[in-house]
Short mmCIF file of N, CA and C in Angstrom, two decimals:
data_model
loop_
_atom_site.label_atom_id
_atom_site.label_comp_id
_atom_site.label_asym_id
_atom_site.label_seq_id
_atom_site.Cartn_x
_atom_site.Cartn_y
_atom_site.Cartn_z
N UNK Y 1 -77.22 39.52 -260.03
CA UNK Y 1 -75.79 39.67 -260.24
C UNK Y 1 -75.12 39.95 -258.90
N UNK Y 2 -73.55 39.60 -259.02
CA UNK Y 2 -73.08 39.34 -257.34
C UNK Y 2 -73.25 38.35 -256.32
N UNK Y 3 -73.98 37.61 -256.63
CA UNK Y 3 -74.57 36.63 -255.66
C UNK Y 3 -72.97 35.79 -255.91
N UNK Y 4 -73.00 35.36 -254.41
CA UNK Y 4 -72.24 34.21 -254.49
C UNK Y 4 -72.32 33.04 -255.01
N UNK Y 5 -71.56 32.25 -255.78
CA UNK Y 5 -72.36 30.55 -256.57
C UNK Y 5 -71.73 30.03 -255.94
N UNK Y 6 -72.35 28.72 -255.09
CA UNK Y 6 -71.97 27.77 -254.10
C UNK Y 6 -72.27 26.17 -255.10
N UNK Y 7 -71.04 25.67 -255.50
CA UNK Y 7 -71.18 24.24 -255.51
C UNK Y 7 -70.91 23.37 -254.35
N UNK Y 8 -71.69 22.04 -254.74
CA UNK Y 8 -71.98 21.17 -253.75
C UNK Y 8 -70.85 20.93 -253.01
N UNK Y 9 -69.46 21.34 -253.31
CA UNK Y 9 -68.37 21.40 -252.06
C UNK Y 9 -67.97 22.36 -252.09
N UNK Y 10 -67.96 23.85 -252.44
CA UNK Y 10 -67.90 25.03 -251.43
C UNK Y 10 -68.16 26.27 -252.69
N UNK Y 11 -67.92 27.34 -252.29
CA UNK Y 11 -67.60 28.55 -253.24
C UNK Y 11 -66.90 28.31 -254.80
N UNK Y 12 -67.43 28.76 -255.79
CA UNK Y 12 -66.80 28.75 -257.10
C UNK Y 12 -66.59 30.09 -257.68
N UNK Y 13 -67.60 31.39 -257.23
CA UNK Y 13 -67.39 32.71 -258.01
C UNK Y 13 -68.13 33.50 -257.39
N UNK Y 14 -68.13 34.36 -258.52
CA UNK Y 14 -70.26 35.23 -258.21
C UNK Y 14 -70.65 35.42 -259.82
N UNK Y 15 -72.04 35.93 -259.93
CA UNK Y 15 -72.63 35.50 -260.50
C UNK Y 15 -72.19 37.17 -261.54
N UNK Y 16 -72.05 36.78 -262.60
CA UNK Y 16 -70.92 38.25 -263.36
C UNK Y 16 -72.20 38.27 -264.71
N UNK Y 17 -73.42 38.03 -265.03
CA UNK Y 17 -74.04 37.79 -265.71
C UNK Y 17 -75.13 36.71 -265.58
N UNK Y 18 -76.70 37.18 -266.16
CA UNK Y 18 -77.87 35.99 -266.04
C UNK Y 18 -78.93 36.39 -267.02
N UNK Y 19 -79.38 34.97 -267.34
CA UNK Y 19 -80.73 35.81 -268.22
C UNK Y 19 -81.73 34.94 -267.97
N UNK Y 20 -83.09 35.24 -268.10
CA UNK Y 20 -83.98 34.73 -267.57
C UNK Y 20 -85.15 34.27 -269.19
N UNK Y 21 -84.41 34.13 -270.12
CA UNK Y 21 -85.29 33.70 -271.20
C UNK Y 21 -86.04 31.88 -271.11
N UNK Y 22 -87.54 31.97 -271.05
CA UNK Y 22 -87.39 30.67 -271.23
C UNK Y 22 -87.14 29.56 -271.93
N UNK Y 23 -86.39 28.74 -271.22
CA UNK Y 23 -85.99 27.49 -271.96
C UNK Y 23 -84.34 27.57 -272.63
N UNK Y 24 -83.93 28.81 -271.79
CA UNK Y 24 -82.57 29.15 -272.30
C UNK Y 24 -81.66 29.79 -271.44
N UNK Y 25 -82.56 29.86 -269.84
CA UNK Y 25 -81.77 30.78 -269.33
C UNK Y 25 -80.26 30.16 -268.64
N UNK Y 26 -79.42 30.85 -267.99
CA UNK Y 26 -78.00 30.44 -267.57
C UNK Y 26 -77.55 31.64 -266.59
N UNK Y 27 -76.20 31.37 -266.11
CA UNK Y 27 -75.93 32.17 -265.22
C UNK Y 27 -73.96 32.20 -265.54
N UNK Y 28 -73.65 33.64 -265.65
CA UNK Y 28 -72.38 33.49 -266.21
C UNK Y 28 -71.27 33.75 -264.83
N UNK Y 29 -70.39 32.66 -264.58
CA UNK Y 29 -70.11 33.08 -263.17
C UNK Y 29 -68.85 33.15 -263.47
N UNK Y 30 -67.80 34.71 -262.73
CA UNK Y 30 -66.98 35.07 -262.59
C UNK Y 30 -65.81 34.22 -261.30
N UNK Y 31 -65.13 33.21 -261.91
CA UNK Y 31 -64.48 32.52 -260.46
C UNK Y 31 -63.51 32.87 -259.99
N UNK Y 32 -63.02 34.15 -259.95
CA UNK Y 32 -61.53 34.77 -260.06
C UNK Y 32 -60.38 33.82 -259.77
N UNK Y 33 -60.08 33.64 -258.86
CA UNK Y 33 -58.85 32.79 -259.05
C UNK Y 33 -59.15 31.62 -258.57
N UNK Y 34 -60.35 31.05 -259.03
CA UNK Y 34 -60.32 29.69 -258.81
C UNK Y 34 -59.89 29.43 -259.68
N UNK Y 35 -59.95 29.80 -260.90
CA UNK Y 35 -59.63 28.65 -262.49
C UNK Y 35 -59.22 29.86 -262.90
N UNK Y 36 -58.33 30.55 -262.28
CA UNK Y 36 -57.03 31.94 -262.71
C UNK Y 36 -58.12 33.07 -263.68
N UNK Y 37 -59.11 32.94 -263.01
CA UNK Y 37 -59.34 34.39 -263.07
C UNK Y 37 -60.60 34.36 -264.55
N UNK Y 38 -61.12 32.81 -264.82
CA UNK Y 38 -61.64 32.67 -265.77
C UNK Y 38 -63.54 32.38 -265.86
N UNK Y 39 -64.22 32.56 -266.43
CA UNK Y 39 -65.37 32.63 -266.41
C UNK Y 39 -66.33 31.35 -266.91
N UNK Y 40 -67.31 30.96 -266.39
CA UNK Y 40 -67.89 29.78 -266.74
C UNK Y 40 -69.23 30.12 -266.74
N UNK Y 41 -70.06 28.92 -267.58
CA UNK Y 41 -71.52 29.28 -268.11
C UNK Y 41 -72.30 28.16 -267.51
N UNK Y 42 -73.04 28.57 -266.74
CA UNK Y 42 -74.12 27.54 -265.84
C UNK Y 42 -75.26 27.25 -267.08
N UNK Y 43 -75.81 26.54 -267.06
CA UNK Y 43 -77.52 26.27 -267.68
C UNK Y 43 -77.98 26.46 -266.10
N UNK Y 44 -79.52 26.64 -266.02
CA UNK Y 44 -80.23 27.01 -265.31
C UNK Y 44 -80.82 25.95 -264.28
N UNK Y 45 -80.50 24.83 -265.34
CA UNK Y 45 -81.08 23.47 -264.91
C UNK Y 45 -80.39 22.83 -264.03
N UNK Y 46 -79.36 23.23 -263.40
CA UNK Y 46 -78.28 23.16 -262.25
C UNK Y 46 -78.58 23.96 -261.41
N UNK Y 47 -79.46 24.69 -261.42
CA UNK Y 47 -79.19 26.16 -260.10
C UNK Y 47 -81.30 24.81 -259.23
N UNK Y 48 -80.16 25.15 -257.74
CA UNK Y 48 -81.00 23.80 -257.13
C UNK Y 48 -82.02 25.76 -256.19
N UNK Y 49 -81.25 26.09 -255.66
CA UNK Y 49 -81.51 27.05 -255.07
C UNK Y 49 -81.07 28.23 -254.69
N UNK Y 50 -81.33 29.39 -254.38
CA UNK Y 50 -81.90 30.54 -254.28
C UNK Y 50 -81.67 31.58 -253.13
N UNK Y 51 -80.55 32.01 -252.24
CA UNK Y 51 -80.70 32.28 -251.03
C UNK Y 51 -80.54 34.00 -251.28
N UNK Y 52 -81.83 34.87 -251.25
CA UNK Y 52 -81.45 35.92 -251.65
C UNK Y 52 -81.08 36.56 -249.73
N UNK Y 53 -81.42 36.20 -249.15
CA UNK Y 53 -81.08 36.72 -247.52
C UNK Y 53 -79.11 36.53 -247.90
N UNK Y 54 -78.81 35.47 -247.56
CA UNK Y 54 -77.47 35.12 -247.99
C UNK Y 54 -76.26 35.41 -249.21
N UNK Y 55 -77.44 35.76 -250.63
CA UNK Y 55 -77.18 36.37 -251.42
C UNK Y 55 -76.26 35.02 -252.28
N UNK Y 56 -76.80 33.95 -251.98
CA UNK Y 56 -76.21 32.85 -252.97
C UNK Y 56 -76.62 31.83 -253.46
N UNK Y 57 -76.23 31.67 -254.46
CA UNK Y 57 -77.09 30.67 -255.43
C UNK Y 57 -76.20 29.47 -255.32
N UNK Y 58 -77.00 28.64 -255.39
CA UNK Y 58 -76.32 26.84 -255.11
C UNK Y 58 -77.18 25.91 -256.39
N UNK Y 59 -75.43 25.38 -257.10
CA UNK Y 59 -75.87 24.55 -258.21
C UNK Y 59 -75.13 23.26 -257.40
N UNK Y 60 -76.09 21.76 -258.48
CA UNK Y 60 -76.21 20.51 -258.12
C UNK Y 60 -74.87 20.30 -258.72
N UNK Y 61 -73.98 20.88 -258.76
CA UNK Y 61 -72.70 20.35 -259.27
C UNK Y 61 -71.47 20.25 -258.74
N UNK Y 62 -70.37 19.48 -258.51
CA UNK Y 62 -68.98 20.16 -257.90
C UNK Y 62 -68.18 21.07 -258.85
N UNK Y 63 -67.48 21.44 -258.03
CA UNK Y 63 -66.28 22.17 -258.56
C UNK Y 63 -65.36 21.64 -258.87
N UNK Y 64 -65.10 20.37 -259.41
CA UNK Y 64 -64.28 19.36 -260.87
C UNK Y 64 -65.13 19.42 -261.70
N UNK Y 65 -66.91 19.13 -261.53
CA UNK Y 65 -67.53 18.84 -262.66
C UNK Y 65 -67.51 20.58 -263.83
N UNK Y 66 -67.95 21.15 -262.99
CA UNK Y 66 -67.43 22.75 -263.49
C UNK Y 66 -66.38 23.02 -264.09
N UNK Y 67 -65.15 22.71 -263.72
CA UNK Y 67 -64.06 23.06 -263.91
C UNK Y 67 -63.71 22.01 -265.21
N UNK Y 68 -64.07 21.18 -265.32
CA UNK Y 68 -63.85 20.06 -266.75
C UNK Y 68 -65.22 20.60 -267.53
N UNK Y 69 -65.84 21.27 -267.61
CA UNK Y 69 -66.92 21.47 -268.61
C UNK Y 69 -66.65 22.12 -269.65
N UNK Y 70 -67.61 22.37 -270.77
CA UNK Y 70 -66.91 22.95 -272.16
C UNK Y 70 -66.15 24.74 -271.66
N UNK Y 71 -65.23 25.03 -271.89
CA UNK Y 71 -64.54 26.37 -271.75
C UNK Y 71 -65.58 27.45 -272.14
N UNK Y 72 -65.93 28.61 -271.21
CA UNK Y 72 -66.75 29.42 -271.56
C UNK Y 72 -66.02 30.22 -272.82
N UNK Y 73 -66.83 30.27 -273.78
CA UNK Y 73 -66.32 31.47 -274.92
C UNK Y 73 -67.24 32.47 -275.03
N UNK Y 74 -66.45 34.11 -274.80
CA UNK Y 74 -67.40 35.06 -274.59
C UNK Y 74 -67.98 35.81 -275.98
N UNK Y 75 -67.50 35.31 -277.40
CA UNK Y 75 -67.63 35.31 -278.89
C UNK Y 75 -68.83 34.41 -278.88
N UNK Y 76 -68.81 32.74 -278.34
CA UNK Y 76 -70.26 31.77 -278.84
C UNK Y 76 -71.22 31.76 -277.29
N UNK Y 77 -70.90 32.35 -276.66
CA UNK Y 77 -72.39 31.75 -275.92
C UNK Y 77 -73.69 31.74 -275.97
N UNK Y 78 -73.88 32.36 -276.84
CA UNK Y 78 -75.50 33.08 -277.36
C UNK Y 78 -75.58 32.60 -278.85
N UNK Y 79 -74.84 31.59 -279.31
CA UNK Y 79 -75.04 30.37 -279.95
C UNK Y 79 -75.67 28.91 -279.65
N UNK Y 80 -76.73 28.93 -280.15
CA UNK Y 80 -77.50 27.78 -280.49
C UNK Y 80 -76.43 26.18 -279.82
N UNK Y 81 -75.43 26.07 -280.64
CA UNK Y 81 -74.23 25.10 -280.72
C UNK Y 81 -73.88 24.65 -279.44
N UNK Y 82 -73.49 26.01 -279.17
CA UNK Y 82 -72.65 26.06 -277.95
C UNK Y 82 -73.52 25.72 -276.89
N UNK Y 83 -74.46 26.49 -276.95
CA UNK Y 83 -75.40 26.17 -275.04
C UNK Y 83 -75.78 24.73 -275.11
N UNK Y 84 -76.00 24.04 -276.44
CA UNK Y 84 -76.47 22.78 -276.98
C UNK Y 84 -75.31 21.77 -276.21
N UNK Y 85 -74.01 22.02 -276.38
CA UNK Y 85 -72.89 21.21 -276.11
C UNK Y 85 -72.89 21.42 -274.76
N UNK Y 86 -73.16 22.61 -274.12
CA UNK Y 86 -73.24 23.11 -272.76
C UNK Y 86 -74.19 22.40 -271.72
N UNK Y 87 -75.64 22.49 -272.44
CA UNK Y 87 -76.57 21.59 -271.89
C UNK Y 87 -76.08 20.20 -271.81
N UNK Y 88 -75.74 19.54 -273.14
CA UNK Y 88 -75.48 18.03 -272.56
C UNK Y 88 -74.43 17.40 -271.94
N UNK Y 89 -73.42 18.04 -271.56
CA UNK Y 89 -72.22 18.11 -270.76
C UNK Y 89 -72.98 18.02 -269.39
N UNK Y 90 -73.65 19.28 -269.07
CA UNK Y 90 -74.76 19.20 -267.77
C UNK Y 90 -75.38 18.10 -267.32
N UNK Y 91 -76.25 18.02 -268.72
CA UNK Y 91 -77.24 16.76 -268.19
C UNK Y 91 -76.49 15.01 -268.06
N UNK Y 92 -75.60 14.98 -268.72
CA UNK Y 92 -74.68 13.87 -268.40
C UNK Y 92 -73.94 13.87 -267.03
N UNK Y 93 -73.65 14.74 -266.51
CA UNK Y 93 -72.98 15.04 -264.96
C UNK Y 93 -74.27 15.08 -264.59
N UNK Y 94 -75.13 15.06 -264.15
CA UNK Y 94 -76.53 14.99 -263.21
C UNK Y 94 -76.30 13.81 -262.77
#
């Protein structure tokens, strides 16, 4: 938690939540006023790398593809449905 999240063209947040379950994990990133102060839900399967010296994590995505993805809801994310719609939104932007 805190880490900076770096998409493939620059800064998007830090990292405001993560879980490490397999086959489910994600990363909940706080973008303050990039997208006015609103929160978004990574799948795991985007996070390319790891910089704990630097303290930031870098996903294979931009910051349009992010920013058009399903709206984080802090009521469904730990729904089946939702990470489901979440994942294939992802894997179609790859």
């Amino acid at each position: 938690m805190g880490y900076h999240v770096q998409a493939t063209d620059g800064k998007i947040g830090s990292v405001d939540e993560a879980t490490y379950e397999v086959g489910e994990s994600y990363i909940i990133v706080d973008t303050g006023p990039w997208i006015f102060g609103k929160k978004v839900m990574l799948p795991a399967q985007v996070v390319t790398r790891i910089d704990p010296q630097e303290r930031d994590v870098h996903v294979a995505r931009t910051k349009a593809e992010i920013k058009d993805a399903p709206e984080f809801d802090e009521g469904r994310y730990k729904e089946i449905e939702y990470r489901t719609r979440l994942g294939d939104y992802y894997g179609r932007h790859g």
